[in-house]
C-alpha cells in the first residue's frame, strides 16, 4: 500500500523523515543491549583474565571448555531435559487445545485457569515444586520416602543421586531431581503452547474433519491424517520456541535443585552460570555462551522460516 | 472461525469434554493449592514426619474441621510487623521483602514497561504506516532479535556493568538494569505494536488530514486513542515479564538494597530451608499481584500473548 501524498508542502519534510526519528530510539536500545553485547561475547570468548588484564588466547577457551567433564555431562542432561520436556508439553498442550476447540461453553474460564502457571515466575514455580518434595517435611515426602513404595530406602527426590548410566557416559536414566525439573517446567510451559495450538486448530475448517468422520475415519485417524498436517507449521514453531525457552531458562533450576544433587540437573544454561559466576572463568563461559547463541540462532531461523511461510512478515 | 463439532453423541461428548477439562484444571491447581495450604501452617505442623496435608488431625480423628491449627506465622515472619506510634495502623512492616525488594521490582517493572510502550508505540507506528527503504530488513532483524534470550548476552552485560562501575561516568545499577530490560522486551513489543496499528484503518487518519489535521495531531487525536488497548497490552506483558525475571536482576545489581523481589525470594530459600511456611508465604505474596493483575486483564493479556507468541 502506498501512502498518499501529503496535503501541504511544508509538512513533506517532516513526514518523510518522521519514520526515521520514530525508529531511531528503538534501534539505539537494541544496539546497546543486544548487538554490542553479542559482539562483546565473541571478543570475550577469545580472551583470558590475567592479573595484568585481558589477554588474547585464541581458541584455547573452547578447547578447555570441551575438556571440562561438566561440559559433556551437562550437554547430556540438556538433551534429556529438552527431549522429554518438549514431548510432554506438546502432547499435554495438544490434548488440552483439542478439548478447548470443541464446541463447548466456559472455554474462557478454562483458558484463564489453565493459563495461571505461565504467569508465575520461574523462581516461584521452582519453590512451589520444591515444597512438595522437600526432604522429610515436603507434602509428598511421606509418600516418596516410604520404603515399601520405593525400595530399598524410599526416595528423597532432592538428594537421591543419579542411577548408574546405561549408555556409557550419557546421563540416562535421569536422576529423580531431573524428572521433577521436567515435570515442573512442563507444568509451566503447557499453557503457552496450548494457546498457540488452539489458535491453529480453530483455523482448521470443521467440515473437513466432519466429512472424514462421516466417511468412516476414526477420531484418531482424522486427527493424525487431517488435523496434524494442517497445523504442522504451528507445531514446528511451538517445538522450536519451546526448545528455545527451555534451553535458556535457568530460574527454575536455581530455586528447585540448584543444579544438584551433585551435578545431576546441570543443564547447559546452568553450567554457563556456574562456569561464569561460580568459577569466574569468564572466557570459558563466553565460549559456552557463544555455542548456545549459535544453537539459539538456528532455532530462531527455523521459527522465522516457518512463520514467513505462513505469510506473517508483511 | 468455526469450531469443530463431531457428529455423533454430541451432548455426551461435551459432558465428557467438560469432565476432562475440569480434571485438568484441578491437576493444574494442585501445586498452587498446596503452596497456599503450606503457607498457613505453623512450624510444628511443618516439621512433622510423615507430613500431613491438612493440619487438622487430633489424636482421635484424622480430620476434624474444628481442630484445624491454621496460622499466619509464615506471613508474619516475611512481613515482620513491629509496633510503631507513627504509623496510623499502629504497626509498620519491617520485612526486607516488602520494604526493599518489592518496591524495587515495582520500580523496574513500571519504568521498563512505560519506556517499552513509548518506544514500541513510536516504532510500531512507523513500521505500520510508512514504507521506507530497509523497512523489511529492519523488521526481520527485530523479529530475529525477539528470540534471543537474556542468558547468552548476560556475560557481556555483566562485564559492561563492571567496567562502567569502575569508569568515572555516573553509573546507576538501577538505570542499567532498566535499560537492559527495555532492550530485551522491546523487540517483541515492536511487533505487537505494529500488529495493533495495522488493525487501525488508515482511512481514519487520512480523513483527518483532509480536514486539515497535522500528522502529529492525527496521531494524538485519532490513532493513539484507538491504539490504547494495544498499548496497555504491551505494558502488561512487559510489566509481568520484568516482574518475573530473575537472573539479570540477580547478577547486574551489586547493591543489596537495589535487588528485586525474585532475588529476595531466592535469598529466602537459603535462610529458611526447613521453614517451608515462610517460603510458601513469600511465594504467595510475590505471585499474588501478578495473578490478580492477570485475572482482571486476562482478555488484553491473552491477546498480547497470542500476538507475541505467533511472532516470537
Short mmCIF file of N, CA, C and O in Angstrom, two decimals, chain A residues 196-282:
data_model
loop_
_atom_site.label_atom_id
_atom_site.label_comp_id
_atom_site.label_asym_id
_atom_site.label_seq_id
_atom_site.Cartn_x
_atom_site.Cartn_y
_atom_site.Cartn_z
N UNK A 196 -0.99 -21.42 21.52
CA UNK A 196 -0.51 -21.45 20.14
C UNK A 196 -1.29 -22.47 19.31
O UNK A 196 -1.77 -22.18 18.21
N UNK A 197 -1.41 -23.69 19.86
CA UNK A 197 -2.06 -24.77 19.12
C UNK A 197 -3.54 -24.49 18.96
O UNK A 197 -4.13 -24.77 17.91
N UNK A 198 -4.15 -23.93 20.01
CA UNK A 198 -5.59 -23.64 19.95
C UNK A 198 -5.89 -22.70 18.79
O UNK A 198 -6.84 -22.92 18.02
N UNK A 199 -5.05 -21.66 18.65
CA UNK A 199 -5.23 -20.73 17.54
C UNK A 199 -5.20 -21.44 16.20
O UNK A 199 -6.01 -21.17 15.31
N UNK A 200 -4.28 -22.41 16.07
CA UNK A 200 -4.14 -23.12 14.80
C UNK A 200 -5.30 -24.09 14.57
O UNK A 200 -5.84 -24.18 13.48
N UNK A 201 -5.70 -24.80 15.64
CA UNK A 201 -6.77 -25.80 15.48
C UNK A 201 -8.08 -25.11 15.10
O UNK A 201 -8.85 -25.61 14.29
N UNK A 202 -8.30 -23.91 15.67
CA UNK A 202 -9.55 -23.23 15.37
C UNK A 202 -9.62 -22.76 13.91
O UNK A 202 -10.69 -22.46 13.40
N UNK A 203 -8.45 -22.68 13.28
CA UNK A 203 -8.42 -22.30 11.86
C UNK A 203 -8.77 -23.47 10.95
O UNK A 203 -9.05 -23.28 9.77
N UNK A 204 -8.68 -24.69 11.48
CA UNK A 204 -9.00 -25.87 10.66
C UNK A 204 -10.50 -25.90 10.44
O UNK A 204 -11.26 -25.88 11.40
N UNK A 205 -10.95 -25.91 9.17
CA UNK A 205 -12.39 -25.91 8.94
C UNK A 205 -13.04 -27.16 9.52
O UNK A 205 -12.57 -28.27 9.29
N UNK A 206 -14.11 -26.97 10.27
CA UNK A 206 -14.79 -28.10 10.91
C UNK A 206 -15.31 -29.11 9.90
O UNK A 206 -15.30 -30.31 10.17
N UNK A 207 -15.71 -28.64 8.70
CA UNK A 207 -16.30 -29.54 7.71
C UNK A 207 -15.32 -30.64 7.31
O UNK A 207 -15.71 -31.79 7.08
N UNK A 208 -14.05 -30.27 7.23
CA UNK A 208 -13.05 -31.24 6.78
C UNK A 208 -13.04 -32.45 7.70
O UNK A 208 -13.08 -33.59 7.25
N UNK A 209 -13.00 -32.16 9.01
CA UNK A 209 -12.97 -33.26 9.96
C UNK A 209 -14.28 -34.02 9.94
O UNK A 209 -14.30 -35.25 9.99
N UNK A 210 -15.39 -33.26 9.86
CA UNK A 210 -16.70 -33.91 9.89
C UNK A 210 -16.86 -34.88 8.73
O UNK A 210 -17.27 -36.02 8.92
N UNK A 211 -16.47 -34.42 7.53
CA UNK A 211 -16.68 -35.29 6.38
C UNK A 211 -15.79 -36.52 6.47
O UNK A 211 -16.18 -37.61 6.07
N UNK A 212 -14.59 -36.35 7.05
CA UNK A 212 -13.72 -37.50 7.21
C UNK A 212 -14.35 -38.52 8.15
O UNK A 212 -14.31 -39.73 7.92
N UNK A 213 -14.99 -38.01 9.20
CA UNK A 213 -15.61 -38.92 10.18
C UNK A 213 -16.83 -39.62 9.56
O UNK A 213 -17.09 -40.78 9.83
N UNK A 214 -17.56 -38.86 8.73
CA UNK A 214 -18.72 -39.47 8.08
C UNK A 214 -18.25 -40.57 7.13
O UNK A 214 -18.87 -41.62 7.01
N UNK A 215 -17.12 -40.34 6.49
CA UNK A 215 -16.58 -41.35 5.58
C UNK A 215 -15.98 -42.54 6.33
O UNK A 215 -15.37 -43.41 5.71
N UNK A 216 -16.07 -42.52 7.64
CA UNK A 216 -15.69 -43.71 8.40
C UNK A 216 -14.32 -43.63 9.05
O UNK A 216 -13.83 -44.61 9.59
N UNK A 217 -13.67 -42.45 9.01
CA UNK A 217 -12.38 -42.34 9.69
C UNK A 217 -12.62 -42.26 11.20
O UNK A 217 -13.61 -41.67 11.65
N UNK A 218 -11.75 -42.89 11.97
CA UNK A 218 -11.90 -42.79 13.42
C UNK A 218 -11.40 -41.41 13.87
O UNK A 218 -10.77 -40.68 13.11
N UNK A 219 -11.70 -41.07 15.12
CA UNK A 219 -11.26 -39.77 15.65
C UNK A 219 -9.75 -39.66 15.54
O UNK A 219 -9.21 -38.65 15.09
N UNK A 220 -9.07 -40.74 15.93
CA UNK A 220 -7.60 -40.72 15.90
C UNK A 220 -7.09 -40.54 14.49
O UNK A 220 -6.20 -39.74 14.23
N UNK A 221 -7.72 -41.27 13.52
CA UNK A 221 -7.28 -41.16 12.13
C UNK A 221 -7.48 -39.74 11.61
O UNK A 221 -6.61 -39.20 10.92
N UNK A 222 -8.63 -39.12 11.95
CA UNK A 222 -8.86 -37.79 11.40
C UNK A 222 -7.94 -36.76 12.04
O UNK A 222 -7.57 -35.77 11.40
N UNK A 223 -7.54 -36.99 13.30
CA UNK A 223 -6.56 -36.09 13.90
C UNK A 223 -5.20 -36.30 13.24
O UNK A 223 -4.53 -35.35 12.83
N UNK A 224 -4.84 -37.58 13.12
CA UNK A 224 -3.50 -37.91 12.66
C UNK A 224 -3.28 -37.51 11.20
O UNK A 224 -2.24 -36.96 10.85
N UNK A 225 -4.27 -37.80 10.34
CA UNK A 225 -4.04 -37.60 8.91
C UNK A 225 -4.62 -36.31 8.37
O UNK A 225 -4.34 -35.92 7.26
N UNK A 226 -5.48 -35.64 9.14
CA UNK A 226 -6.05 -34.40 8.62
C UNK A 226 -5.66 -33.19 9.46
O UNK A 226 -5.10 -32.22 8.97
N UNK A 227 -5.91 -33.28 10.77
CA UNK A 227 -5.66 -32.08 11.58
C UNK A 227 -4.17 -31.80 11.72
O UNK A 227 -3.73 -30.67 11.50
N UNK A 228 -3.40 -32.81 12.09
CA UNK A 228 -1.98 -32.56 12.36
C UNK A 228 -1.25 -32.03 11.11
O UNK A 228 -0.52 -31.04 11.22
N UNK A 229 -1.45 -32.60 9.92
CA UNK A 229 -0.80 -31.99 8.75
C UNK A 229 -1.22 -30.53 8.55
O UNK A 229 -0.38 -29.70 8.16
N UNK A 230 -2.49 -30.20 8.84
CA UNK A 230 -2.95 -28.83 8.62
C UNK A 230 -2.30 -27.85 9.59
O UNK A 230 -2.10 -26.69 9.25
N UNK A 231 -2.05 -28.28 10.82
CA UNK A 231 -1.47 -27.34 11.79
C UNK A 231 0.04 -27.57 11.96
O UNK A 231 0.65 -27.06 12.89
N UNK A 232 0.64 -28.31 11.04
CA UNK A 232 2.06 -28.65 11.18
C UNK A 232 2.98 -27.44 11.36
O UNK A 232 3.85 -27.46 12.23
N UNK A 233 2.80 -26.35 10.57
CA UNK A 233 3.70 -25.20 10.78
C UNK A 233 3.66 -24.69 12.23
O UNK A 233 4.71 -24.41 12.81
N UNK A 234 2.45 -24.62 12.80
CA UNK A 234 2.35 -24.16 14.19
C UNK A 234 3.01 -25.15 15.14
O UNK A 234 3.64 -24.75 16.12
N UNK A 235 2.87 -26.44 14.86
CA UNK A 235 3.51 -27.43 15.72
C UNK A 235 5.03 -27.24 15.69
O UNK A 235 5.68 -27.24 16.74
N UNK A 236 5.56 -27.03 14.49
CA UNK A 236 7.02 -26.85 14.39
C UNK A 236 7.45 -25.59 15.14
O UNK A 236 8.40 -25.61 15.92
N UNK A 237 6.71 -24.48 14.92
CA UNK A 237 7.06 -23.24 15.62
C UNK A 237 6.98 -23.45 17.13
O UNK A 237 7.85 -23.00 17.88
N UNK A 238 5.95 -24.17 17.59
CA UNK A 238 5.81 -24.42 19.03
C UNK A 238 7.01 -25.19 19.55
O UNK A 238 7.57 -24.85 20.59
N UNK A 239 7.38 -26.25 18.85
CA UNK A 239 8.50 -27.07 19.31
C UNK A 239 9.78 -26.22 19.37
O UNK A 239 10.51 -26.26 20.37
N UNK A 240 10.00 -25.42 18.33
CA UNK A 240 11.22 -24.62 18.30
C UNK A 240 11.23 -23.57 19.42
O UNK A 240 12.23 -23.42 20.12
N UNK A 241 10.11 -22.87 19.61
CA UNK A 241 10.15 -21.82 20.64
C UNK A 241 10.16 -22.42 22.03
O UNK A 241 10.74 -21.86 22.96
N UNK A 242 9.54 -23.59 22.18
CA UNK A 242 9.59 -24.30 23.46
C UNK A 242 11.03 -24.67 23.79
O UNK A 242 11.50 -24.47 24.92
N UNK A 243 11.74 -25.20 22.78
CA UNK A 243 13.14 -25.58 22.98
C UNK A 243 13.96 -24.35 23.34
O UNK A 243 14.77 -24.38 24.26
N UNK A 244 13.71 -23.26 22.60
CA UNK A 244 14.44 -22.01 22.85
C UNK A 244 14.22 -21.54 24.29
O UNK A 244 15.17 -21.21 25.00
N UNK A 245 12.97 -21.53 24.72
CA UNK A 245 12.67 -21.07 26.07
C UNK A 245 13.30 -21.98 27.12
O UNK A 245 13.89 -21.52 28.09
N UNK A 246 13.15 -23.28 26.92
CA UNK A 246 13.60 -24.23 27.94
C UNK A 246 15.11 -24.26 28.02
O UNK A 246 15.68 -24.40 29.10
N UNK A 247 15.76 -24.11 26.88
CA UNK A 247 17.21 -24.20 26.87
C UNK A 247 17.83 -23.04 27.64
O UNK A 247 18.89 -23.18 28.23
N UNK A 248 17.15 -21.89 27.64
CA UNK A 248 17.74 -20.70 28.24
C UNK A 248 17.14 -20.33 29.59
O UNK A 248 17.55 -19.37 30.20
N UNK A 249 16.14 -21.08 30.00
CA UNK A 249 15.52 -20.78 31.29
C UNK A 249 16.38 -21.34 32.40
O UNK A 249 16.81 -22.49 32.34
N UNK A 250 16.63 -20.54 33.41
CA UNK A 250 17.54 -21.02 34.44
C UNK A 250 16.96 -20.79 35.84
O UNK A 250 17.35 -21.44 36.79
N UNK A 251 15.98 -19.89 35.95
CA UNK A 251 15.40 -19.57 37.25
C UNK A 251 14.84 -20.78 37.97
O UNK A 251 15.00 -20.95 39.18
N UNK A 252 14.19 -21.64 37.19
CA UNK A 252 13.57 -22.84 37.75
C UNK A 252 14.61 -23.72 38.44
O UNK A 252 14.39 -24.23 39.53
N UNK A 253 15.76 -23.89 37.78
CA UNK A 253 16.81 -24.75 38.34
C UNK A 253 17.37 -24.13 39.61
O UNK A 253 17.61 -24.84 40.60
N UNK A 254 17.55 -22.83 39.60
CA UNK A 254 18.08 -22.15 40.77
C UNK A 254 17.27 -22.48 42.01
O UNK A 254 17.81 -22.86 43.05
N UNK A 255 15.95 -22.32 41.91
CA UNK A 255 15.17 -22.47 43.13
C UNK A 255 14.75 -23.91 43.37
O UNK A 255 14.50 -24.30 44.50
N UNK A 256 14.69 -24.74 42.31
CA UNK A 256 14.22 -26.11 42.52
C UNK A 256 15.34 -27.01 43.03
O UNK A 256 15.19 -27.70 44.04
N UNK A 257 16.47 -27.04 42.33
CA UNK A 257 17.51 -28.01 42.70
C UNK A 257 18.88 -27.37 42.88
O UNK A 257 19.77 -28.03 43.40
N UNK A 258 19.07 -26.14 42.39
CA UNK A 258 20.38 -25.50 42.41
C UNK A 258 21.42 -26.37 41.69
O UNK A 258 22.57 -26.45 42.10
N UNK A 259 20.99 -27.04 40.64
CA UNK A 259 21.90 -27.87 39.85
C UNK A 259 22.11 -29.27 40.41
O UNK A 259 22.62 -30.14 39.73
N UNK A 260 21.72 -29.46 41.64
CA UNK A 260 22.01 -30.71 42.32
C UNK A 260 20.90 -31.72 42.22
O UNK A 260 19.92 -31.48 41.52
N UNK A 261 20.97 -32.85 42.92
CA UNK A 261 22.12 -33.27 43.75
C UNK A 261 23.34 -33.57 42.89
O UNK A 261 23.20 -34.14 41.82
N UNK A 262 24.52 -33.19 43.41
CA UNK A 262 25.73 -33.29 42.61
C UNK A 262 25.62 -32.34 41.43
O UNK A 262 25.39 -31.15 41.61
N UNK A 263 25.75 -32.88 40.23
CA UNK A 263 25.57 -32.04 39.04
C UNK A 263 24.42 -32.58 38.19
O UNK A 263 24.36 -32.32 36.99
N UNK A 264 23.49 -33.31 38.82
CA UNK A 264 22.56 -34.10 38.01
C UNK A 264 21.46 -33.28 37.36
O UNK A 264 20.72 -33.80 36.54
N UNK A 265 21.28 -31.99 37.74
CA UNK A 265 20.33 -31.18 36.98
C UNK A 265 21.02 -29.97 36.35
O UNK A 265 20.39 -28.97 36.05
N UNK A 266 22.33 -30.10 36.15
CA UNK A 266 23.10 -29.06 35.47
C UNK A 266 22.83 -29.12 33.98
O UNK A 266 23.46 -29.88 33.27
N UNK A 267 21.89 -28.32 33.48
CA UNK A 267 21.79 -28.24 32.03
C UNK A 267 22.69 -27.09 31.58
O UNK A 267 23.18 -26.32 32.41
N UNK A 268 22.91 -26.95 30.28
CA UNK A 268 23.94 -26.03 29.79
C UNK A 268 23.74 -24.61 30.31
O UNK A 268 24.70 -23.94 30.66
N UNK A 269 22.46 -24.16 30.38
CA UNK A 269 22.23 -22.79 30.83
C UNK A 269 22.74 -22.60 32.26
O UNK A 269 23.30 -21.57 32.60
N UNK A 270 22.55 -23.62 33.10
CA UNK A 270 23.01 -23.50 34.48
C UNK A 270 24.53 -23.62 34.54
O UNK A 270 25.18 -22.93 35.33
N UNK A 271 25.08 -24.47 33.68
CA UNK A 271 26.54 -24.61 33.63
C UNK A 271 27.19 -23.29 33.22
O UNK A 271 28.23 -22.92 33.75
N UNK A 272 26.55 -22.59 32.28
CA UNK A 272 27.05 -21.26 31.89
C UNK A 272 27.18 -20.36 33.11
O UNK A 272 28.17 -19.68 33.31
N UNK A 273 26.16 -20.41 33.96
CA UNK A 273 26.20 -19.59 35.17
C UNK A 273 27.32 -20.06 36.11
O UNK A 273 28.08 -19.26 36.63
N UNK A 274 27.43 -21.38 36.31
CA UNK A 274 28.43 -21.86 37.28
C UNK A 274 29.85 -21.60 36.79
O UNK A 274 30.72 -21.24 37.57
N UNK A 275 30.09 -21.78 35.48
CA UNK A 275 31.45 -21.51 34.98
C UNK A 275 31.74 -20.01 35.08
O UNK A 275 32.81 -19.60 35.49
N UNK A 276 30.75 -19.20 34.69
CA UNK A 276 30.98 -17.75 34.68
C UNK A 276 31.05 -17.16 36.06
O UNK A 276 32.07 -16.61 36.47
N UNK A 277 29.98 -17.29 36.81
CA UNK A 277 29.93 -16.57 38.08
C UNK A 277 30.34 -17.40 39.28
O UNK A 277 30.67 -16.88 40.32
N UNK A 278 30.30 -18.75 39.11
CA UNK A 278 30.74 -19.61 40.20
C UNK A 278 32.26 -19.72 40.19
O UNK A 278 32.92 -19.48 41.19
N UNK A 279 32.82 -20.08 39.02
CA UNK A 279 34.28 -20.27 38.93
C UNK A 279 35.00 -19.04 38.39
O UNK A 279 36.23 -19.05 38.30
N UNK A 280 34.25 -18.01 38.00
CA UNK A 280 34.82 -16.77 37.45
C UNK A 280 35.72 -17.02 36.26
O UNK A 280 36.72 -16.34 36.06
N UNK A 281 35.37 -18.03 35.44
CA UNK A 281 36.09 -18.29 34.19
C UNK A 281 35.30 -17.65 33.07
O UNK A 281 34.61 -18.33 32.32
N UNK A 282 35.41 -16.32 32.96
CA UNK A 282 34.53 -15.63 32.02
C UNK A 282 34.84 -15.97 30.56
O UNK A 282 33.94 -16.01 29.73
#
